[in-house]
Amino acid sequence: MTTWISDVFTSDVGWTHLEHLVDIGNRMAGSDGEREAAELTRDALAEAGARNARLESFDIQGWTRGDSAVVAPDEELECIALPRSPSDEATAELVDLGYGLPEDFEDAALEGKIAMVRSDIPEYYERYIHRREKYYHAVDQGAVGFVYRNHVEGCLPPTGSVGTEDDPIGDIPAVGVSSEVGARLARRYDGEEIAVSVEADIGDATSQNIHAELGPETDERVLVTSHVDAHDIAEGALDNGAGTAMVVELANALAAREDELETRVEFVAYGAEEVGLVGSGYHAEQADHDSIKAIVNNDGVVRGRTLSMTTHGFPELEAAAEEIAERHGHPIETVPQLGPHSDHWPFVQWGVPGYHVMSTSDEVGRGWGHTFADTLEKVEKRTLREQAILLTDLTVDLAREEQTIEHREPEEIAADLEDQNLAEGSKITGDWPYDN
């Protein structure tokens, strides 16, 4: 046991791959950079010892940013377009909705107006509200434009996609502004007429998922996943270069322990996650859900030193993580609630056991993620190595024949979404997949 741990803790395989990813530049879904990142990841998995490393392509709605603007009566303010915003403009009264909670929209008169909301939620609020939920509440209330105000200080306008699976391009022009610009808009122009405009090149594009395998050729498999795309404004080190680097590091570690794997382990680095979980959604439509024993989805790892695992109401997943924490004397946070905002979700929503593997943070939301500041200097090599040790051992345990993990019924997941007050957000964004 000591030998493999020392090998992982001194390995540079994952970190080197992370450096390669951030040096590409733009890894936006459907871009040449995303394709280059996919090819590098395929080759890195093969070099680590995984077999049948390959790309699987699929069509997406491409979106490339052009110019965008927020023009107030006395000045033009800095902004960036939100991906999949339509190429459009709107001139109307600005309404500052603060946090943009569902009740804030209910109390506002937004018809024909431009809504501005913060990217965070108040400390007292019971759940996180995703950007897309706020956007579609604005659309539902008749707004003609949307301004997304970062809560993280530092003159960092946030990005993040809008749109739905059925209608990838959103309904109204949407831009992100920094915390400081948002404060200025609220102070000087709330109730005043402003203009929001977005220019974007929208057309057909291609993305791809990366697959590779280790272990015996069993029908049953454990998926170890991440996403390789990133928003075009930054290096995407945190979101999600680190997750894909972790997948490569785990492949390298598990190749050395392949004789311990009793179930096939399939590594999948998804494309087009940042524009609506498109790559994982494509995979979920093709895959036999019954054959998937568990998913270990890495999206948000290495951001903090302690792993946090959302377990989606699967007691066996929570117990497995707690066993690893005890075995290594290293803390792991487990969160039993549902988390519908990463590549595990197209599977978990139908009852497939899955972790969303992140790391603990005192911040609300993504912190540096989805901003210009998502750079390599925000992560540490030691954290990647420490977390890789825990996740390697976890994956070996999940792959053991005696480790049984019961799938859940989709009706149970739907009921949990209702009980955890997540159903409203899923329905307003068009993501509710159930009949009821």
Short mmCIF file of C-alpha atoms in Angstrom, two decimals:
data_model
loop_
_atom_site.label_atom_id
_atom_site.label_comp_id
_atom_site.label_asym_id
_atom_site.label_seq_id
_atom_site.Cartn_x
_atom_site.Cartn_y
_atom_site.Cartn_z
CA MET A 1 0.00 0.00 0.00
CA THR A 2 2.77 2.42 0.89
CA THR A 3 4.43 2.06 -2.50
CA TRP A 4 1.43 3.12 -4.59
CA ILE A 5 0.72 6.05 -2.26
CA SER A 6 4.28 7.30 -2.57
CA ASP A 7 4.09 6.89 -6.34
CA VAL A 8 0.93 9.01 -6.54
CA PHE A 9 2.25 11.62 -4.12
CA THR A 10 5.38 12.13 -6.21
CA SER A 11 3.68 11.87 -9.61
CA ASP A 12 3.68 14.79 -12.03
CA VAL A 13 1.40 13.12 -14.57
CA GLY A 14 -1.79 14.98 -13.67
CA TRP A 15 -0.10 18.32 -13.00
CA THR A 16 1.77 18.20 -16.30
CA HIS A 17 -1.49 17.56 -18.11
CA LEU A 18 -3.08 20.51 -16.30
CA GLU A 19 -0.25 22.75 -17.50
CA HIS A 20 -0.80 21.54 -21.06
CA LEU A 21 -4.52 22.28 -20.84
CA VAL A 22 -4.17 25.83 -19.53
CA ASP A 23 -1.51 26.62 -22.13
CA ILE A 24 -3.92 25.87 -24.99
CA GLY A 25 -5.85 29.08 -24.48
CA ASN A 26 -9.50 29.02 -25.53
CA ARG A 27 -11.19 25.66 -24.76
CA MET A 28 -14.74 26.85 -25.42
CA ALA A 29 -17.18 24.14 -26.48
CA GLY A 30 -16.93 23.49 -30.19
CA SER A 31 -13.66 25.40 -30.62
CA ASP A 32 -10.35 24.23 -32.05
CA GLY A 33 -8.93 24.59 -28.55
CA GLU A 34 -11.48 22.20 -27.09
CA ARG A 35 -10.59 19.69 -29.80
CA GLU A 36 -6.87 20.08 -29.04
CA ALA A 37 -7.55 19.56 -25.32
CA ALA A 38 -9.56 16.43 -26.13
CA GLU A 39 -6.76 15.00 -28.25
CA LEU A 40 -4.16 15.76 -25.56
CA THR A 41 -6.36 14.08 -22.95
CA ARG A 42 -6.91 11.02 -25.13
CA ASP A 43 -3.15 10.70 -25.64
CA ALA A 44 -2.44 11.24 -21.93
CA LEU A 45 -4.88 8.48 -20.94
CA ALA A 46 -3.26 6.11 -23.43
CA GLU A 47 0.21 7.00 -22.16
CA ALA A 48 -0.96 6.38 -18.60
CA GLY A 49 -1.81 2.82 -19.61
CA ALA A 50 -5.54 2.97 -20.31
CA ARG A 51 -6.71 1.02 -23.35
CA ASN A 52 -8.96 1.96 -26.25
CA ALA A 53 -8.43 5.69 -25.74
CA ARG A 54 -10.65 7.41 -28.27
CA LEU A 55 -12.76 10.44 -29.16
CA GLU A 56 -16.49 10.31 -29.82
CA SER A 57 -17.81 13.37 -31.65
CA PHE A 58 -21.28 14.93 -31.54
CA ASP A 59 -22.96 18.03 -32.91
CA ILE A 60 -23.61 21.12 -30.81
CA GLN A 61 -24.89 24.64 -31.26
CA GLY A 62 -21.71 26.68 -31.56
CA TRP A 63 -21.39 30.15 -30.02
CA THR A 64 -18.48 32.56 -30.44
CA ARG A 65 -18.49 35.90 -28.67
CA GLY A 66 -18.21 39.22 -30.42
CA ASP A 67 -18.64 42.66 -28.89
CA SER A 68 -21.03 43.39 -26.04
CA ALA A 69 -22.00 46.57 -24.23
CA VAL A 70 -23.93 48.09 -21.37
CA VAL A 71 -24.66 51.74 -22.14
CA ALA A 72 -26.10 53.94 -19.39
CA PRO A 73 -27.29 57.55 -19.78
CA ASP A 74 -23.89 59.01 -18.87
CA GLU A 75 -21.39 56.25 -19.64
CA GLU A 76 -20.60 52.87 -21.16
CA LEU A 77 -19.71 50.18 -18.64
CA GLU A 78 -17.51 47.09 -19.03
CA CYS A 79 -19.28 43.76 -19.53
CA ILE A 80 -18.96 40.40 -21.24
CA ALA A 81 -21.67 38.41 -23.00
CA LEU A 82 -22.99 35.23 -21.39
CA PRO A 83 -22.47 32.26 -23.75
CA ARG A 84 -25.51 31.26 -25.78
CA SER A 85 -27.00 34.70 -25.35
CA PRO A 86 -28.74 35.65 -28.58
CA SER A 87 -27.04 38.22 -30.76
CA ASP A 88 -29.47 41.00 -29.89
CA GLU A 89 -29.93 44.29 -28.06
CA ALA A 90 -32.46 45.85 -25.71
CA THR A 91 -33.05 49.36 -24.40
CA ALA A 92 -35.24 49.56 -21.32
CA GLU A 93 -35.47 50.51 -17.67
CA LEU A 94 -33.03 48.72 -15.37
CA VAL A 95 -34.52 46.86 -12.40
CA ASP A 96 -32.04 45.78 -9.71
CA LEU A 97 -33.38 42.57 -8.12
CA GLY A 98 -30.53 42.07 -5.66
CA TYR A 99 -29.92 38.36 -5.16
CA GLY A 100 -32.59 37.40 -7.66
CA LEU A 101 -34.41 34.95 -5.40
CA PRO A 102 -37.62 33.43 -6.78
CA GLU A 103 -39.68 35.68 -4.51
CA ASP A 104 -37.80 38.74 -5.80
CA PHE A 105 -39.07 37.98 -9.28
CA GLU A 106 -42.60 37.42 -8.03
CA ASP A 107 -42.64 40.89 -6.49
CA ALA A 108 -41.08 42.70 -9.47
CA ALA A 109 -42.72 44.30 -12.49
CA LEU A 110 -40.28 43.18 -15.19
CA GLU A 111 -42.39 43.30 -18.34
CA GLY A 112 -40.34 45.14 -20.96
CA LYS A 113 -37.48 45.87 -18.57
CA ILE A 114 -33.87 44.77 -18.01
CA ALA A 115 -33.27 42.66 -14.89
CA MET A 116 -30.02 42.70 -12.92
CA VAL A 117 -29.23 40.00 -10.32
CA ARG A 118 -26.27 39.04 -8.17
CA SER A 119 -24.39 35.76 -8.67
CA ASP A 120 -24.68 34.67 -5.03
CA ILE A 121 -27.42 34.06 -2.47
CA PRO A 122 -27.83 35.38 1.09
CA GLU A 123 -26.40 33.29 3.93
CA TYR A 124 -29.85 32.48 5.29
CA TYR A 125 -31.20 31.05 2.04
CA GLU A 126 -31.85 27.33 1.96
CA ARG A 127 -30.32 26.47 -1.42
CA TYR A 128 -28.02 27.73 -4.15
CA ILE A 129 -29.78 29.33 -7.11
CA HIS A 130 -28.07 28.75 -10.42
CA ARG A 131 -27.51 31.53 -12.95
CA ARG A 132 -29.78 29.87 -15.51
CA GLU A 133 -32.63 29.72 -13.02
CA LYS A 134 -32.36 33.46 -12.43
CA TYR A 135 -32.17 34.10 -16.17
CA TYR A 136 -35.31 32.10 -16.93
CA HIS A 137 -37.22 33.72 -14.08
CA ALA A 138 -36.41 37.02 -15.79
CA VAL A 139 -37.55 35.66 -19.15
CA ASP A 140 -40.73 34.26 -17.59
CA GLN A 141 -41.56 37.66 -16.10
CA GLY A 142 -41.21 39.42 -19.45
CA ALA A 143 -37.77 40.98 -19.13
CA VAL A 144 -36.06 42.02 -22.38
CA GLY A 145 -32.47 41.93 -21.08
CA PHE A 146 -30.44 40.30 -18.31
CA VAL A 147 -27.42 41.60 -16.37
CA TYR A 148 -25.56 39.10 -14.17
CA ARG A 149 -23.56 40.87 -11.44
CA ASN A 150 -20.61 39.07 -9.86
CA HIS A 151 -20.45 38.99 -6.07
CA VAL A 152 -16.68 38.37 -6.07
CA GLU A 153 -14.75 41.64 -5.88
CA GLY A 154 -11.81 42.40 -8.15
CA CYS A 155 -13.30 43.89 -11.35
CA LEU A 156 -14.15 40.39 -12.64
CA PRO A 157 -17.21 40.12 -14.88
CA PRO A 158 -18.59 36.55 -14.71
CA THR A 159 -19.42 34.29 -17.60
CA GLY A 160 -21.70 31.25 -17.76
CA SER A 161 -24.17 29.97 -20.32
CA VAL A 162 -27.89 30.49 -20.78
CA GLY A 163 -30.19 28.55 -23.08
CA THR A 164 -31.84 25.14 -22.74
CA GLU A 165 -31.36 21.69 -24.24
CA ASP A 166 -34.32 22.15 -26.58
CA ASP A 167 -33.50 25.77 -27.42
CA PRO A 168 -29.74 26.25 -26.94
CA ILE A 169 -29.78 30.00 -27.62
CA GLY A 170 -31.44 32.03 -24.89
CA ASP A 171 -34.45 34.30 -25.30
CA ILE A 172 -33.02 37.70 -24.31
CA PRO A 173 -29.55 39.29 -24.48
CA ALA A 174 -27.50 38.50 -21.38
CA VAL A 175 -24.26 39.98 -20.08
CA GLY A 176 -22.06 39.62 -17.02
CA VAL A 177 -20.68 42.60 -15.11
CA SER A 178 -18.20 42.82 -12.26
CA SER A 179 -19.23 43.38 -8.66
CA GLU A 180 -17.99 46.95 -8.94
CA VAL A 181 -19.84 47.71 -12.20
CA GLY A 182 -22.97 46.10 -10.78
CA ALA A 183 -22.77 48.31 -7.70
CA ARG A 184 -22.42 51.36 -9.93
CA LEU A 185 -25.41 50.34 -12.04
CA ALA A 186 -27.52 49.78 -8.94
CA ARG A 187 -26.50 53.08 -7.35
CA ARG A 188 -26.77 55.34 -10.39
CA TYR A 189 -29.16 53.72 -12.85
CA ASP A 190 -31.72 51.55 -11.05
CA GLY A 191 -35.01 52.71 -12.59
CA GLU A 192 -33.22 54.47 -15.45
CA GLU A 193 -33.14 53.44 -19.08
CA ILE A 194 -30.02 51.58 -20.21
CA ALA A 195 -29.06 49.57 -23.28
CA VAL A 196 -27.68 46.03 -23.36
CA SER A 197 -26.26 44.57 -26.57
CA VAL A 198 -24.59 41.31 -27.56
CA GLU A 199 -22.92 40.32 -30.79
CA ALA A 200 -22.16 36.62 -31.28
CA ASP A 201 -21.48 34.20 -34.12
CA ILE A 202 -23.95 31.33 -33.79
CA GLY A 203 -23.83 28.22 -35.96
CA ASP A 204 -23.28 24.49 -36.12
CA ALA A 205 -20.19 23.08 -34.37
CA THR A 206 -18.74 19.78 -33.17
CA SER A 207 -17.59 18.72 -29.73
CA GLN A 208 -16.30 15.38 -28.47
CA ASN A 209 -16.08 13.12 -25.44
CA ILE A 210 -12.90 11.23 -24.57
CA HIS A 211 -13.17 7.57 -23.47
CA ALA A 212 -10.59 5.05 -22.21
CA GLU A 213 -10.69 1.93 -20.00
CA LEU A 214 -8.83 -0.12 -17.43
CA GLY A 215 -9.59 -3.37 -15.64
CA PRO A 216 -11.44 -6.51 -16.68
CA GLU A 217 -13.88 -6.59 -19.59
CA THR A 218 -16.98 -6.70 -17.41
CA ASP A 219 -20.36 -5.46 -18.54
CA GLU A 220 -20.62 -3.49 -15.33
CA ARG A 221 -18.39 -0.42 -15.02
CA VAL A 222 -17.40 2.48 -12.81
CA LEU A 223 -17.22 5.82 -14.61
CA VAL A 224 -14.47 8.29 -13.64
CA THR A 225 -15.36 11.58 -15.30
CA SER A 226 -14.64 15.27 -15.77
CA HIS A 227 -15.16 17.88 -18.47
CA VAL A 228 -12.40 19.15 -20.72
CA ASP A 229 -14.01 22.36 -22.03
CA ALA A 230 -13.72 25.72 -20.31
CA HIS A 231 -15.05 29.21 -20.83
CA ASP A 232 -13.17 31.21 -23.41
CA ILE A 233 -12.17 34.12 -21.17
CA ALA A 234 -9.62 32.32 -18.99
CA GLU A 235 -7.27 29.34 -18.63
CA GLY A 236 -9.94 27.22 -16.99
CA ALA A 237 -7.53 25.76 -14.43
CA LEU A 238 -10.13 25.39 -11.67
CA ASP A 239 -13.10 24.78 -13.96
CA ASN A 240 -12.30 22.25 -15.06
CA GLY A 241 -8.69 21.68 -16.04
CA ALA A 242 -8.02 20.33 -12.57
CA GLY A 243 -10.84 17.80 -12.91
CA THR A 244 -9.47 16.44 -16.17
CA ALA A 245 -5.95 16.43 -14.74
CA MET A 246 -7.36 14.35 -11.88
CA VAL A 247 -8.87 11.84 -14.32
CA VAL A 248 -5.48 11.45 -16.01
CA GLU A 249 -3.74 11.10 -12.64
CA LEU A 250 -6.25 8.46 -11.55
CA ALA A 251 -5.76 6.54 -14.77
CA ASN A 252 -2.02 6.54 -14.17
CA ALA A 253 -2.45 5.37 -10.57
CA LEU A 254 -5.06 2.73 -11.39
CA ALA A 255 -2.99 1.34 -14.25
CA ALA A 256 -0.39 0.42 -11.63
CA ARG A 257 -3.12 -1.28 -9.56
CA GLU A 258 -5.05 -2.77 -12.46
CA ASP A 259 -4.84 -6.31 -11.07
CA GLU A 260 -6.92 -5.08 -8.09
CA LEU A 261 -9.77 -3.85 -10.28
CA GLU A 262 -12.63 -6.35 -10.26
CA THR A 263 -14.93 -4.20 -12.40
CA ARG A 264 -14.13 -2.26 -15.55
CA VAL A 265 -13.26 1.40 -14.96
CA GLU A 266 -14.13 3.74 -17.81
CA PHE A 267 -12.59 7.20 -17.92
CA VAL A 268 -14.68 9.86 -19.69
CA ALA A 269 -13.70 13.50 -20.16
CA TYR A 270 -16.77 15.24 -21.52
CA GLY A 271 -17.00 18.05 -24.01
CA ALA A 272 -19.45 20.96 -23.98
CA GLU A 273 -20.27 20.83 -20.26
CA GLU A 274 -20.25 24.59 -19.89
CA VAL A 275 -23.05 25.04 -22.42
CA GLY A 276 -25.58 22.76 -20.76
CA LEU A 277 -24.03 19.35 -19.97
CA VAL A 278 -24.23 18.51 -23.66
CA GLY A 279 -21.43 15.92 -23.78
CA SER A 280 -22.62 13.98 -20.74
CA GLY A 281 -26.20 14.27 -21.93
CA TYR A 282 -25.16 12.73 -25.24
CA HIS A 283 -23.35 9.91 -23.41
CA ALA A 284 -26.31 9.30 -21.08
CA GLU A 285 -28.62 8.87 -24.06
CA GLN A 286 -26.32 6.22 -25.57
CA ALA A 287 -25.32 4.34 -22.41
CA ASP A 288 -26.91 1.37 -20.68
CA HIS A 289 -27.68 2.88 -17.28
CA ASP A 290 -28.05 -0.51 -15.63
CA SER A 291 -24.43 -1.32 -16.45
CA ILE A 292 -23.09 1.73 -14.59
CA LYS A 293 -22.20 0.77 -11.04
CA ALA A 294 -21.16 4.27 -9.93
CA ILE A 295 -19.92 7.60 -11.28
CA VAL A 296 -17.02 9.55 -9.79
CA ASN A 297 -17.42 12.96 -11.44
CA ASN A 298 -14.54 15.37 -10.83
CA ASP A 299 -15.67 18.98 -11.25
CA GLY A 300 -14.37 21.38 -8.62
CA VAL A 301 -11.54 19.28 -7.20
CA VAL A 302 -8.23 20.88 -6.08
CA ARG A 303 -9.94 24.23 -5.46
CA GLY A 304 -9.65 23.55 -1.72
CA ARG A 305 -7.58 20.98 0.15
CA THR A 306 -10.45 18.87 1.52
CA LEU A 307 -12.63 16.79 -0.79
CA SER A 308 -16.38 17.34 -0.75
CA MET A 309 -18.59 14.63 -2.24
CA THR A 310 -22.24 15.14 -3.05
CA THR A 311 -23.77 11.66 -2.78
CA HIS A 312 -27.34 12.26 -4.06
CA GLY A 313 -29.07 10.11 -1.47
CA PHE A 314 -27.08 6.92 -2.17
CA PRO A 315 -26.11 5.56 1.27
CA GLU A 316 -23.50 3.18 -0.17
CA LEU A 317 -21.65 6.10 -1.76
CA GLU A 318 -21.62 8.02 1.50
CA ALA A 319 -20.36 4.97 3.39
CA ALA A 320 -17.63 4.31 0.82
CA ALA A 321 -16.33 7.88 1.09
CA GLU A 322 -16.39 7.75 4.89
CA GLU A 323 -14.45 4.47 4.81
CA ILE A 324 -11.74 6.08 2.67
CA ALA A 325 -11.54 9.07 5.01
CA GLU A 326 -11.13 6.77 8.02
CA ARG A 327 -8.62 4.51 6.27
CA HIS A 328 -6.33 7.40 5.37
CA GLY A 329 -6.97 9.61 8.37
CA HIS A 330 -7.89 12.40 5.98
CA PRO A 331 -11.17 14.38 6.11
CA ILE A 332 -13.76 14.03 3.36
CA GLU A 333 -16.99 16.00 3.50
CA THR A 334 -20.10 14.14 2.32
CA VAL A 335 -23.26 15.94 1.25
CA PRO A 336 -26.30 13.64 0.92
CA GLN A 337 -28.47 16.12 -1.01
CA LEU A 338 -28.92 16.33 -4.77
CA GLY A 339 -26.62 18.47 -6.90
CA PRO A 340 -27.94 18.87 -10.45
CA HIS A 341 -25.25 21.06 -12.01
CA SER A 342 -22.48 18.90 -13.46
CA ASP A 343 -21.86 15.89 -15.70
CA HIS A 344 -23.08 13.24 -13.24
CA TRP A 345 -26.60 14.66 -13.44
CA PRO A 346 -27.78 13.30 -16.82
CA PHE A 347 -27.27 9.86 -15.22
CA VAL A 348 -28.17 10.53 -11.57
CA GLN A 349 -31.53 12.05 -12.54
CA TRP A 350 -32.52 8.55 -13.70
CA GLY A 351 -31.27 6.84 -10.54
CA VAL A 352 -27.67 5.96 -11.47
CA PRO A 353 -25.39 6.17 -8.38
CA GLY A 354 -23.03 9.10 -8.71
CA TYR A 355 -20.74 11.42 -6.80
CA HIS A 356 -20.11 15.03 -7.63
CA VAL A 357 -16.54 15.33 -6.35
CA MET A 358 -15.57 18.88 -5.44
CA SER A 359 -13.57 20.44 -2.62
CA THR A 360 -14.71 22.40 0.39
CA SER A 361 -14.77 26.18 0.27
CA ASP A 362 -16.08 29.01 2.40
CA GLU A 363 -17.07 30.86 -0.77
CA VAL A 364 -20.56 30.95 -2.25
CA GLY A 365 -20.57 29.87 -5.86
CA ARG A 366 -17.50 29.43 -8.02
CA GLY A 367 -15.09 32.00 -6.57
CA TRP A 368 -12.49 32.61 -9.28
CA GLY A 369 -14.29 30.21 -11.62
CA HIS A 370 -16.04 31.61 -14.70
CA THR A 371 -13.86 34.75 -14.55
CA PHE A 372 -10.59 35.97 -16.04
CA ALA A 373 -8.95 34.91 -12.75
CA ASP A 374 -9.41 31.15 -13.25
CA THR A 375 -5.68 30.52 -13.72
CA LEU A 376 -3.14 27.88 -12.80
CA GLU A 377 -1.82 29.86 -9.82
CA LYS A 378 -5.11 29.25 -7.99
CA VAL A 379 -4.40 25.52 -7.53
CA GLU A 380 -1.65 23.58 -5.75
CA LYS A 381 0.18 20.48 -6.89
CA ARG A 382 0.14 18.96 -3.39
CA THR A 383 -3.65 19.19 -3.28
CA LEU A 384 -3.97 17.37 -6.59
CA ARG A 385 -1.69 14.62 -5.32
CA GLU A 386 -3.42 14.24 -1.93
CA GLN A 387 -6.88 14.07 -3.46
CA ALA A 388 -5.67 11.63 -6.14
CA ILE A 389 -4.59 9.21 -3.40
CA LEU A 390 -8.05 9.25 -1.84
CA LEU A 391 -9.88 8.99 -5.16
CA THR A 392 -7.65 6.17 -6.40
CA ASP A 393 -8.45 4.08 -3.36
CA LEU A 394 -12.14 5.00 -3.56
CA THR A 395 -12.32 3.85 -7.18
CA VAL A 396 -10.65 0.52 -6.36
CA ASP A 397 -13.20 0.00 -3.58
CA LEU A 398 -16.14 0.87 -5.83
CA ALA A 399 -14.87 -1.63 -8.39
CA ARG A 400 -14.80 -4.52 -5.91
CA GLU A 401 -17.35 -7.25 -6.65
CA GLU A 402 -18.62 -7.28 -3.08
CA GLN A 403 -19.36 -3.53 -3.20
CA THR A 404 -23.01 -3.34 -4.14
CA ILE A 405 -24.68 -0.01 -4.83
CA GLU A 406 -28.41 0.04 -5.39
CA HIS A 407 -29.77 2.25 -8.15
CA ARG A 408 -32.64 4.53 -7.19
CA GLU A 409 -35.96 4.88 -8.97
CA PRO A 410 -36.37 8.08 -11.00
CA GLU A 411 -39.52 8.78 -9.00
CA GLU A 412 -37.40 8.93 -5.85
CA ILE A 413 -35.03 11.45 -7.43
CA ALA A 414 -37.98 13.56 -8.57
CA ALA A 415 -39.43 13.48 -5.06
CA ASP A 416 -36.10 14.54 -3.58
CA LEU A 417 -35.93 17.46 -6.01
CA GLU A 418 -39.33 18.56 -4.74
CA ASP A 419 -38.42 18.03 -1.07
CA GLN A 420 -35.11 19.89 -1.42
CA ASN A 421 -36.78 22.81 -3.21
CA LEU A 422 -34.82 22.13 -6.39
CA ALA A 423 -37.75 21.25 -8.63
CA GLU A 424 -38.74 24.86 -9.27
CA GLY A 425 -35.32 25.67 -10.68
CA SER A 426 -35.29 22.56 -12.85
CA LYS A 427 -38.72 23.36 -14.25
CA ILE A 428 -38.13 27.05 -14.97
CA THR A 429 -34.93 26.23 -16.89
CA GLY A 430 -36.58 23.52 -18.95
CA ASP A 431 -34.47 20.76 -17.37
CA TRP A 432 -37.28 18.83 -15.65
CA PRO A 433 -37.17 15.39 -17.30
CA TYR A 434 -40.08 13.71 -15.55
CA ASP A 435 -43.71 13.37 -16.55
CA ASN A 436 -45.16 14.98 -13.43
#
